[in-house]
Every structure is written in structure tokens, then in C-alpha cells.
Coordinates of C-alpha atoms in Angstrom, one line a residue:
M1 CA 4.1 -25.1 -29.5
T2 CA 7.9 -24.7 -28.9
Q3 CA 9.1 -23.6 -25.3
H4 CA 11.5 -20.7 -25.5
I5 CA 14.6 -21.6 -23.5
P6 CA 17.1 -18.8 -22.8
E7 CA 20.6 -19.7 -23.3
G8 CA 22.6 -19.8 -20.3
L9 CA 20.6 -20.9 -17.8
P10 CA 23.2 -21.9 -15.1
D11 CA 23.4 -25.7 -14.1
R12 CA 22.5 -24.5 -10.1
I13 CA 21.4 -22.0 -7.9
R14 CA 23.4 -20.5 -4.5
H15 CA 23.5 -18.8 -2.1
Y16 CA 25.8 -15.8 -2.1
I17 CA 27.0 -14.7 1.5
G18 CA 29.5 -12.2 2.5
G19 CA 31.3 -12.5 -1.8
Q20 CA 30.7 -15.9 -1.5
F21 CA 28.3 -17.8 -3.2
V22 CA 28.1 -21.8 -1.3
D23 CA 25.8 -24.8 -0.7
S24 CA 23.9 -24.8 1.9
V25 CA 25.8 -26.2 4.9
G26 CA 24.3 -29.3 5.2
G27 CA 24.0 -30.2 1.4
E28 CA 19.7 -29.2 0.7
T29 CA 18.4 -28.5 -2.5
F30 CA 14.9 -28.0 -3.6
D31 CA 13.8 -28.8 -7.5
V32 CA 12.3 -25.0 -9.5
L33 CA 9.7 -26.0 -12.4
D34 CA 9.4 -23.7 -15.1
P35 CA 5.7 -23.0 -15.6
V36 CA 5.1 -23.7 -19.3
S37 CA 6.5 -27.0 -19.3
N38 CA 6.2 -27.8 -15.5
E39 CA 9.2 -30.1 -15.7
V40 CA 12.3 -29.2 -13.0
Y41 CA 15.0 -26.8 -15.9
V42 CA 17.3 -26.6 -11.8
Q43 CA 18.1 -27.0 -8.3
A44 CA 18.9 -24.5 -5.6
A45 CA 20.5 -24.8 -2.9
A46 CA 18.1 -24.6 0.2
G47 CA 18.5 -22.9 3.6
Q48 CA 18.6 -23.5 6.2
K49 CA 19.2 -22.4 10.3
A50 CA 22.6 -22.5 9.8
D51 CA 22.9 -21.2 6.3
I52 CA 20.8 -18.0 7.3
D53 CA 23.1 -17.4 10.6
R54 CA 25.8 -18.3 8.4
A55 CA 24.1 -14.6 6.5
V56 CA 23.3 -13.2 9.1
E57 CA 27.2 -12.9 10.3
A58 CA 28.6 -12.0 7.2
A59 CA 25.9 -9.0 7.4
Q60 CA 26.3 -7.8 11.0
R61 CA 30.1 -8.0 10.3
A62 CA 30.3 -5.9 7.1
F63 CA 27.4 -3.2 9.0
R64 CA 30.3 -3.7 12.1
E65 CA 33.8 -3.1 10.0
G66 CA 32.5 -2.3 6.6
P67 CA 32.8 0.8 5.2
W68 CA 28.9 0.7 4.1
P69 CA 27.7 2.6 6.7
R70 CA 29.9 5.0 7.3
M71 CA 30.4 6.7 4.0
L72 CA 28.5 9.9 3.1
P73 CA 25.0 9.6 1.4
R74 CA 26.5 11.1 -2.0
E75 CA 28.9 7.4 -2.0
R76 CA 26.3 5.2 -1.5
S77 CA 24.2 6.9 -4.2
R78 CA 27.4 7.4 -6.9
V79 CA 27.0 3.3 -6.1
L80 CA 23.2 3.0 -7.0
H81 CA 23.3 5.1 -10.1
R82 CA 26.1 2.6 -11.5
I83 CA 23.4 -0.7 -9.9
A84 CA 20.7 1.2 -11.7
D85 CA 22.7 1.7 -14.6
A86 CA 23.7 -2.6 -14.7
V87 CA 20.3 -3.5 -14.7
E88 CA 19.5 -1.2 -17.4
A89 CA 22.3 -2.4 -19.3
Q90 CA 21.3 -6.3 -19.5
D91 CA 17.4 -4.7 -19.1
A92 CA 16.6 -7.7 -21.5
R93 CA 18.3 -10.4 -20.6
L94 CA 16.3 -10.0 -17.1
A95 CA 12.5 -10.0 -18.6
E96 CA 13.4 -13.2 -20.5
L97 CA 14.9 -15.5 -17.7
E98 CA 12.4 -13.4 -15.5
T99 CA 9.8 -14.0 -18.2
F100 CA 11.3 -18.5 -17.9
D101 CA 11.0 -18.4 -14.4
T102 CA 8.0 -17.0 -13.5
G103 CA 5.2 -16.7 -17.0
L104 CA 5.5 -13.1 -17.3
P105 CA 4.1 -12.0 -20.2
I106 CA 7.7 -10.4 -22.0
T107 CA 6.3 -7.1 -23.1
Q108 CA 5.4 -6.4 -18.8
A109 CA 8.5 -8.5 -18.1
L110 CA 10.5 -6.0 -19.5
G111 CA 9.2 -3.1 -17.8
Q112 CA 9.5 -4.8 -14.0
A113 CA 13.0 -4.9 -15.3
R114 CA 13.1 -1.3 -16.3
R115 CA 11.4 0.1 -13.3
A116 CA 14.2 -2.1 -10.4
A117 CA 16.6 0.4 -12.5
E118 CA 14.5 3.4 -11.3
N119 CA 13.9 2.2 -7.9
F120 CA 17.6 2.0 -7.3
R121 CA 18.0 5.6 -9.1
F122 CA 15.1 6.8 -7.1
F123 CA 17.0 6.2 -3.7
A124 CA 19.9 6.8 -4.8
D125 CA 19.1 10.7 -5.3
L126 CA 16.5 10.8 -2.4
I127 CA 19.2 9.8 0.4
V128 CA 21.0 12.7 -1.2
A129 CA 18.3 15.5 -1.1
Q130 CA 16.9 13.5 2.3
A131 CA 16.6 16.6 5.2
D132 CA 15.6 16.5 8.6
D133 CA 14.3 18.3 10.7
T134 CA 15.6 21.1 12.8
Y135 CA 13.3 23.0 15.7
K136 CA 14.7 25.9 17.5
V137 CA 14.1 27.8 20.6
P138 CA 16.3 31.1 19.8
G139 CA 18.9 31.8 22.2
R140 CA 17.7 28.6 24.6
Q141 CA 17.8 25.8 22.5
V142 CA 18.4 23.7 19.6
N143 CA 16.4 20.5 18.2
Y144 CA 17.5 18.1 15.0
V145 CA 16.9 14.8 14.5
N146 CA 20.0 12.3 13.4
R147 CA 19.0 9.6 11.6
K148 CA 21.0 6.3 11.3
P149 CA 21.1 2.9 9.9
I150 CA 20.0 0.5 11.7
G151 CA 22.0 -2.7 11.4
V152 CA 20.7 -6.5 9.7
A153 CA 17.6 -6.2 7.4
G154 CA 16.0 -9.2 6.9
L155 CA 14.3 -8.9 3.0
I156 CA 11.4 -11.6 2.2
T157 CA 10.0 -11.6 -0.7
P158 CA 7.4 -12.7 -3.0
W159 CA 6.8 -14.8 -6.7
N160 CA 5.0 -12.3 -9.0
T161 CA 7.0 -10.1 -10.4
P162 CA 9.8 -11.3 -8.0
F163 CA 13.3 -8.8 -9.9
M164 CA 11.3 -5.6 -9.3
L165 CA 9.9 -6.5 -6.4
E166 CA 13.0 -7.2 -5.0
S167 CA 14.2 -4.2 -6.1
W168 CA 11.7 -2.3 -4.0
K169 CA 13.4 -3.8 -0.3
L170 CA 17.2 -3.7 -1.3
A171 CA 16.8 -0.5 -2.6
P172 CA 16.1 1.5 0.8
A173 CA 18.0 -0.9 2.7
I174 CA 21.1 -0.3 1.8
A175 CA 20.7 3.6 0.6
T176 CA 20.1 4.3 4.2
G177 CA 23.7 2.8 5.3
N178 CA 22.2 -0.9 6.5
T179 CA 23.2 -4.4 5.3
V180 CA 20.7 -7.1 4.2
V181 CA 19.7 -10.8 4.1
L182 CA 17.4 -11.9 1.5
K183 CA 14.9 -14.2 0.8
P184 CA 13.2 -14.6 -2.6
A185 CA 10.5 -17.2 -3.0
E186 CA 11.1 -20.7 -4.1
F187 CA 9.3 -20.8 -6.8
T188 CA 10.9 -17.7 -8.5
P189 CA 15.1 -17.5 -7.5
L190 CA 16.7 -17.5 -11.2
S191 CA 16.6 -13.4 -11.3
A192 CA 17.3 -13.2 -7.5
S193 CA 20.7 -14.7 -8.5
L194 CA 21.6 -12.0 -10.6
W195 CA 22.0 -9.8 -7.8
A196 CA 25.4 -10.6 -6.8
G197 CA 26.7 -10.2 -9.8
I198 CA 24.9 -6.3 -10.1
F199 CA 26.4 -5.7 -6.7
E200 CA 30.0 -6.5 -7.5
E201 CA 30.1 -5.0 -11.1
A202 CA 28.4 -1.0 -8.5
G203 CA 31.7 -1.8 -6.3
L204 CA 29.2 -2.7 -3.5
P205 CA 31.3 -3.9 -0.1
K206 CA 31.4 -7.4 -0.1
G207 CA 28.6 -8.8 3.2
V208 CA 26.5 -6.1 2.9
F209 CA 24.4 -7.6 0.2
N210 CA 23.8 -11.3 1.2
L211 CA 21.0 -14.1 0.0
V212 CA 19.5 -17.7 1.4
N213 CA 17.2 -19.3 -1.4
G214 CA 15.2 -21.8 0.3
L215 CA 12.0 -21.8 2.0
G216 CA 9.3 -19.7 3.6
E217 CA 9.0 -22.4 6.4
E218 CA 13.2 -22.8 6.7
A219 CA 14.8 -20.4 5.6
G220 CA 12.5 -18.0 6.3
D221 CA 11.3 -18.9 9.3
A222 CA 15.3 -18.8 10.4
L223 CA 15.5 -15.4 9.1
V224 CA 12.3 -13.9 10.9
K225 CA 13.4 -16.0 14.1
H226 CA 16.7 -14.7 14.0
P227 CA 18.2 -12.4 17.3
D228 CA 20.9 -10.7 15.3
V229 CA 17.3 -9.1 12.2
P230 CA 16.1 -5.7 13.7
L231 CA 14.4 -5.6 10.8
I232 CA 12.1 -7.5 8.3
S233 CA 10.8 -6.7 5.4
F234 CA 8.0 -8.9 4.1
T235 CA 5.4 -9.0 1.1
G236 CA 3.4 -11.7 0.6
E237 CA 0.3 -13.8 2.0
S238 CA -2.1 -12.4 4.5
R239 CA -1.6 -15.9 6.4
T240 CA 1.8 -15.4 5.8
G241 CA 2.2 -12.4 7.6
Q242 CA 0.0 -13.1 11.0
V243 CA 2.8 -16.2 11.5
I244 CA 5.8 -13.5 10.7
F245 CA 4.0 -10.8 13.0
G246 CA 4.0 -13.6 15.7
N247 CA 7.6 -14.6 15.7
A248 CA 8.6 -11.3 15.5
A249 CA 7.4 -10.6 18.9
P250 CA 9.9 -11.9 21.1
F251 CA 12.4 -9.8 19.2
L252 CA 10.2 -6.4 19.0
K253 CA 11.5 -6.4 14.7
G254 CA 10.6 -3.0 12.8
L255 CA 7.9 -5.0 10.8
S256 CA 6.9 -4.1 6.8
M257 CA 4.4 -5.9 5.9
E258 CA 2.6 -5.7 2.2
L259 CA -0.6 -8.0 2.0
G260 CA -3.1 -9.7 0.8
G261 CA -5.7 -7.8 -1.3
K262 CA -9.1 -7.6 -3.1
S263 CA -9.4 -4.6 -4.7
P264 CA -12.5 -3.0 -5.7
A265 CA -13.2 -1.3 -9.2
V266 CA -16.8 1.0 -9.0
V267 CA -18.0 1.9 -12.1
F268 CA -20.8 5.0 -11.4
A269 CA -23.3 5.5 -14.1
D270 CA -21.4 8.6 -15.5
A271 CA -18.1 7.5 -16.1
D272 CA -16.1 6.5 -18.9
L273 CA -17.5 3.6 -19.9
D274 CA -14.9 2.6 -22.7
A275 CA -12.1 4.3 -20.5
A276 CA -12.7 1.7 -17.1
V277 CA -14.0 -1.0 -19.1
D278 CA -10.1 -0.7 -21.0
A279 CA -8.8 -0.1 -17.1
T280 CA -10.2 -2.6 -14.9
I281 CA -9.7 -5.6 -18.1
F282 CA -5.8 -4.5 -17.2
G283 CA -6.4 -3.9 -13.7
V284 CA -6.7 -7.6 -13.4
F285 CA -5.0 -9.6 -16.3
S286 CA -2.5 -8.1 -16.5
L287 CA 0.5 -9.7 -14.8
N288 CA -1.9 -12.9 -15.1
G289 CA -3.3 -11.5 -12.7
E290 CA -0.5 -12.2 -9.7
R291 CA -0.6 -8.9 -8.4
C292 CA -1.5 -7.7 -5.0
T293 CA -3.3 -5.0 -6.3
A294 CA -5.5 -6.6 -8.8
G295 CA -9.4 -4.8 -9.0
S296 CA -10.6 -8.6 -8.8
R297 CA -13.7 -6.9 -7.5
I298 CA -16.3 -5.1 -10.3
L299 CA -18.5 -2.3 -8.5
V300 CA -21.2 -1.4 -11.2
E301 CA -23.6 1.0 -11.2
R302 CA -27.5 -0.5 -12.4
A303 CA -28.0 1.9 -14.4
I304 CA -25.0 0.5 -17.0
Y305 CA -24.5 -2.8 -15.8
D306 CA -25.3 -5.5 -19.0
E307 CA -23.6 -2.3 -21.1
F308 CA -20.1 -2.9 -18.9
V309 CA -21.1 -6.8 -18.6
E310 CA -21.4 -7.3 -22.1
K311 CA -18.3 -5.4 -23.3
Y312 CA -16.2 -6.4 -20.4
A313 CA -16.8 -10.1 -21.3
A314 CA -16.0 -9.7 -24.8
Q315 CA -12.6 -8.0 -24.0
A316 CA -12.1 -10.7 -21.8
E317 CA -12.7 -13.2 -24.6
R318 CA -10.5 -11.4 -26.8
V319 CA -7.3 -11.1 -24.2
V320 CA -4.5 -13.1 -25.8
V321 CA -3.0 -15.8 -24.3
G322 CA 0.1 -17.6 -24.7
D323 CA 3.9 -18.5 -24.9
P324 CA 4.8 -16.1 -22.0
H325 CA 8.2 -15.4 -24.4
D326 CA 5.7 -14.2 -27.3
P327 CA 5.6 -9.9 -27.2
R328 CA 1.2 -10.5 -28.9
T329 CA 1.3 -12.4 -25.2
E330 CA -1.4 -10.9 -22.7
V331 CA -1.6 -13.2 -20.3
G332 CA 0.8 -16.3 -19.8
A333 CA 1.5 -19.1 -17.5
L334 CA 1.0 -18.9 -14.1
V335 CA 3.9 -20.0 -11.5
H336 CA 4.2 -23.2 -10.6
P337 CA 1.4 -25.8 -11.1
E338 CA 0.3 -25.9 -6.9
H339 CA -1.1 -22.3 -7.7
Y340 CA -2.1 -23.6 -11.3
D341 CA -5.1 -25.4 -9.0
K342 CA -5.9 -23.2 -6.6
V343 CA -7.2 -20.7 -9.7
M344 CA -8.8 -23.4 -10.7
S345 CA -10.9 -24.6 -8.2
Y346 CA -11.9 -21.1 -8.1
V347 CA -13.0 -21.0 -10.8
E348 CA -15.2 -24.5 -10.3
I349 CA -16.0 -22.6 -7.2
G350 CA -17.4 -19.5 -8.3
K351 CA -19.5 -21.2 -11.2
S352 CA -22.0 -21.9 -8.9
E353 CA -21.5 -18.3 -7.0
G354 CA -21.8 -16.7 -10.3
R355 CA -22.7 -16.2 -13.7
L356 CA -20.3 -17.2 -15.6
V357 CA -19.6 -14.9 -19.1
A358 CA -16.3 -15.0 -20.7
G359 CA -13.3 -18.3 -19.8
G360 CA -13.9 -21.0 -17.2
G361 CA -11.0 -23.2 -18.2
R362 CA -8.0 -24.3 -19.9
P363 CA -7.5 -21.9 -23.1
E364 CA -8.2 -24.1 -27.1
G365 CA -4.6 -25.0 -27.7
L366 CA -2.5 -25.0 -24.8
G367 CA -3.1 -28.4 -23.8
T368 CA 0.1 -28.2 -21.2
G369 CA 2.0 -25.4 -18.8
N370 CA -0.1 -23.5 -16.4
Y371 CA -2.8 -21.8 -18.5
V372 CA -5.9 -20.2 -17.5
A373 CA -8.4 -18.7 -20.2
P374 CA -9.5 -14.7 -18.5
T375 CA -12.0 -15.9 -16.3
V376 CA -14.4 -13.8 -16.0
F377 CA -18.2 -14.3 -12.9
A378 CA -21.3 -11.5 -13.5
D379 CA -24.0 -10.8 -10.1
V380 CA -21.8 -12.5 -7.8
P381 CA -23.4 -11.8 -4.2
K382 CA -21.0 -10.3 -1.5
E383 CA -21.1 -13.1 0.5
A384 CA -19.3 -15.3 -2.2
R385 CA -16.3 -16.9 -1.8
I386 CA -14.8 -15.3 -5.5
F387 CA -15.8 -11.6 -4.0
Q388 CA -14.0 -12.2 -0.5
E389 CA -11.5 -14.1 -1.7
E390 CA -7.9 -13.4 -2.9
I391 CA -7.7 -15.4 -6.0
F392 CA -4.4 -14.0 -7.3
G393 CA -4.8 -15.3 -10.8
P394 CA -6.9 -13.9 -14.0
V395 CA -10.2 -14.6 -12.6
V396 CA -12.8 -11.3 -11.5
A397 CA -16.0 -11.2 -10.0
I398 CA -18.4 -8.3 -11.1
T399 CA -21.4 -7.5 -8.8
P400 CA -24.4 -4.2 -8.9
F401 CA -24.4 -1.7 -7.1
D402 CA -27.8 1.1 -6.9
S403 CA -26.6 3.7 -4.5
D404 CA -23.5 5.3 -3.3
E405 CA -24.1 3.8 0.4
E406 CA -24.3 0.3 -1.4
A407 CA -21.9 1.1 -3.5
L408 CA -19.1 2.1 -0.1
E409 CA -20.4 -0.9 1.3
L410 CA -19.6 -3.4 -0.3
A411 CA -15.7 -1.6 -1.4
N412 CA -15.2 -2.2 2.4
G413 CA -17.4 -5.4 2.5
V414 CA -14.4 -7.3 3.1
T415 CA -11.1 -7.8 4.6
Y416 CA -8.8 -6.5 3.0
G417 CA -8.0 -3.1 2.0
L418 CA -5.0 -2.6 -0.5
A419 CA -6.3 -0.7 -2.7
A420 CA -9.6 1.3 -5.0
Y421 CA -10.3 2.2 -7.9
I422 CA -13.0 5.2 -8.6
W423 CA -14.6 5.9 -11.5
T424 CA -16.6 9.3 -11.9
N425 CA -16.7 12.1 -13.4
D426 CA -18.2 13.6 -10.1
L427 CA -15.4 15.8 -8.0
K428 CA -17.1 16.2 -5.3
R429 CA -18.3 12.2 -5.1
A430 CA -15.0 10.3 -5.9
H431 CA -13.5 13.0 -2.8
N432 CA -15.1 11.8 -0.4
F433 CA -15.9 7.9 -2.0
A434 CA -11.6 7.8 -1.5
Q435 CA -12.1 9.3 1.9
A436 CA -14.2 7.1 3.0
V437 CA -13.3 3.8 1.4
E438 CA -11.2 1.4 3.6
A439 CA -7.9 1.2 1.3
G440 CA -4.4 2.0 1.5
M441 CA -4.3 3.0 -1.8
V442 CA -6.7 4.8 -4.0
W443 CA -6.6 5.7 -7.9
L444 CA -9.2 8.0 -9.1
N445 CA -10.7 7.4 -12.8
S446 CA -6.8 5.7 -13.0
N447 CA -5.5 2.4 -12.9
N448 CA -2.2 1.6 -10.5
V449 CA -0.3 5.0 -12.1
R450 CA 2.4 5.3 -9.0
D451 CA 4.0 8.0 -7.9
L452 CA 7.5 6.7 -5.7
R453 CA 7.3 9.8 -3.5
T454 CA 4.1 8.2 -2.0
P455 CA 3.0 5.6 0.4
F456 CA 2.8 1.9 -0.6
G457 CA 0.9 0.3 1.8
G458 CA -2.6 -1.1 2.6
V459 CA -5.2 -1.3 5.7
K460 CA -6.8 -4.0 7.5
A461 CA -5.7 -7.5 6.4
S462 CA -3.8 -6.1 3.2
G463 CA -0.2 -5.0 5.3
L464 CA 1.1 -3.0 8.2
G465 CA 3.0 0.2 8.0
H466 CA 4.2 1.4 4.6
E467 CA 6.8 2.2 2.3
G468 CA 7.8 4.3 -0.6
G469 CA 9.2 7.1 -0.8
Y470 CA 10.8 8.9 3.0
R471 CA 8.5 5.9 4.9
S472 CA 10.8 3.7 3.2
I473 CA 13.2 6.0 4.3
D474 CA 11.8 6.5 8.0
F475 CA 11.4 2.6 8.1
Y476 CA 15.4 2.0 7.7
T477 CA 17.2 4.1 10.3
D478 CA 16.8 5.1 13.1
Q479 CA 16.0 8.4 14.5
Q480 CA 17.9 10.1 16.5
A481 CA 16.6 13.3 18.5
V482 CA 19.7 15.2 19.6
H483 CA 18.6 19.0 22.1
I484 CA 21.2 21.4 22.6
T485 CA 20.8 24.2 25.6
L486 CA 22.4 27.2 23.9
G487 CA 21.9 29.5 27.0
A488 CA 21.2 29.3 30.6
V489 CA 20.7 25.6 31.8
H490 CA 17.4 25.0 32.0
N491 CA 15.7 22.8 35.0
P492 CA 14.9 22.9 38.6
T493 CA 17.8 22.7 41.3
F494 CA 17.9 19.2 43.4
G495 CA 19.5 18.7 46.5
K496 CA 20.9 23.1 46.7
Q497 CA 20.4 24.5 49.9
E498 CA 21.9 23.4 53.1
R499 CA 21.1 21.6 55.9
H500 CA 23.0 21.9 59.3
E501 CA 24.1 19.0 61.4
A502 CA 22.0 20.7 65.0
D503 CA 19.0 20.0 62.8
L504 CA 19.1 16.5 62.2
D505 CA 20.1 15.9 65.7
D506 CA 16.9 17.9 67.4
P507 CA 13.9 16.3 65.8
D508 CA 12.4 19.2 67.3
P509 CA 14.5 22.4 67.9
R510 CA 12.8 25.7 68.6

């Protein structure tokens, strides 16, 4: 297989601080691999504490002295719309680079580029339409809420669909008047480097956006611990989220963390079986299985279990694995050899924990690259590691259940709680199960169809706080309550009664 290499790849990836591309202060770099050849194709500047300090200083200066926080919402909205226009104008190029850097299938990467533009359009409109609360006591008092940008937001993003997930944080952070320091994932820094040109073309003032590449334990750690960064928005592993939570605590930072998932897809006997198979195939194998909301545990009612497993396994075997740049490809290469080794270790574990009915290794004809055949295990007990632990690859565990109560126990029987998918034609069951399942987001007879106005986030080990729609506006702004008295001042008066000196001299006046 001849590998597709995009034209015009950079000869190095640098930081972007205060409107300038710069190397690390100490000259540190790290290697970046492409997931098809696993060869180094570029070196990126490896940010250290000194680089984070420079970026935060630039962002602070832009916040204190620059025009961005003081612009009218309509003026900021125009800039965000120009950003969306610039993203849309080069969506094919963005998708090509994203596919090369991540191994995502090109058709899915193109969808992520378009979604990134939509994120900016959404928040461009939302800040103009934003209505704040006002409370009145007629003739006596008016109270209103004043929203203000907070300062420098630290944004730490993951390597799966990196460009889109960066937009998901960048758009509301800057829309509300903050300045930002972005630390993208070290596995996939290529598309993040394009933001600088996009923002410059759109007219975003210098210093509002700053980018520091590097490792999480170096650049990310310094950003979290910086005393002048009051907000941290993080998407990534739950263990990393725990570290960030501890490191941010001494500074009492605002935190928004969207973490791991082991989401259940629950299929009842009265469900549309073909629709459920289609949706649950897509739900775990799209984006190479490297998605936080993947329905990686499928719970199926016993009456249809054998039929479901047979259909599911047969369809999984037909999923097209191959060159990420081929439009026919449905599952591409996993992002990095370290991650490939992790996923394959779970495949081996699964062979002793469940019944392998599809996949289970490297696809035929793909001797190099981080390729994993879509892998399906049936009859997986709830104690199994492949049932309990996030694999983050094209691997799924299928488990039978006999009652609604058992299905709920299985669905809730993990530490995670990000998403859940429920397939049933019983309306009462659907709503009751949705309310009882421990998940931040639930889809009924549908698969991950997002309305950008709704909250996005999880419970338990899947996250802290929510973003999306007005929840993002809440996170990236301070809400100041202003109280105005309209009539007479209504409060008790202390110290108004006069006391005579004689009373003070004589302790017992008569």
C-alpha cells in the first residue's frame, strides 16, 4: 500500500505566543509520528515551564490592555463568523492533515472539520443572543446579572478528533472575551498549528490566542499550576483528570473536565433490531473506536441475544479497515504505536474473558501501521476487565440480561458515567430507564446526535462540570449580581439613638 503524504507539510512545528511563531526557550523538541508508517515526519517544540510563562504573560497582557475583552458582543461575533468561514474554506485541507496525523478515516475527518466551523458559528450567535437575568421588586429594587470574562483560560485537548475538540473549547472561551493558552495533545499537534493563521486572517487581536506544544507532564502540568490561569478546561483520561484536579486545588481554579467513558448501549427485545445493530456498530467503530462516548458495552435482552450477536459479528467483519486517506475506509489506523499496544493488550485479555466472535488481531494485508480489526467479544461477564475498563479502540463487549433491573445494574456497574444508549419501543420504559441510568447524556433510539445547545459532560469518573450552550457561557464568565434600590433604603439602623454623657459617668442613674 502506497502511503498518502500531504503536500506542504511543515518542516517543524513551533509554539505561537503573542502573535509570533517561536521555538522553546531551551530549544527542546519531541518527535511526531504518522500512524500508518510509525515514522517521524516532523519535530515539534516541546514546551516547558518557561514557555508556558511566556504564553500566559502574552495572554494576560492581551486581556488587561488589548481590545478583545472590551469589544461589544456583536463585534466579537463578527470575528468568530470569519473564523468559521476560514475553517470552512479549507475543510478539505484540514481533513487531509488530520487524517495524516491521527489515522482517522478521511470522510470522518472531513465531518470533524465542518463541525469545528459550526462550533464557532454557534457561539458567535449565542453571545449576541445571550440574555441575562433581571429580578424586580416593583417600586423597591432591581437586581440584574452582569457577565464578565474571567481572564486567561488554559485549554488542554486530546489526540482524538483534535481540531474539532480544540474548537469546542476555543470558541466559547474567546467568544466570551477571555484570552487563551492552548496545549494540544503531543501525539497530534499538526492541525493545531493551523489555528494561528486562521485567527490572524479573521482579525483576532494578537495575544488572545496562544499555543504551546509539549508533553502533558511538562507543558500541561505548568499550565495547570500557573497562578495566573484561573480556568482549566481539560478533555482526556480520568487518571490525568485526577492529577489536574489535585494540582489545581491550591489555586481554587475553575475546572471543566470531560474524562473517560465505558458507555452502555442497552438493546431490549422490542427494539428495531436492524437499526440497533447499525447504530451500535457505528457507535463503537467510528472514529477508530477512539471516542469518549463510544458505546463499548452492549447489553442485549436474552430473547434476542443470539440473533443480535450473530448479526453484529457478521456486520463487524464487513467493516472496511484500511488506508485512512481512502474514502472507502471506515476504520483507519490507531493514533500511535503506544496506543496500538494498549488496545492489542486488551484484545488478548478479552480472549480469556469472553467469546471472540469477530476480529481479534491485525487485519489481513495490513502488515504495518497501527491497524486493529474491529473486535467483538460476546458473553462477557460484568467482572471482566474488557467490561470495566476503557479501551478506546475498535473493541466491544456484548453481555446478555434477563430483566430491566438487571440491565440497569449492568449499565451502572462501572466507574464511568458519560453516555448511554437505549433501544426500545416502550416509551415508559425508555424514559424511566433514562432517568435511572448513571450517565451525563442519554440517547433514546438514536446514536450521538448532538444539539449544541444541550449540556455535554458526565458523572462519576467521566467528568466534572458541563459545557455546551449556556453551560459554556457560564464556565467562561464570572456572574456578578448588581442590586439597585429604587425607593427608600430598607435596612435597620444601628447607632442612631443618642446617649448622654451623664449616663456614661453614672453607672446607676435614678
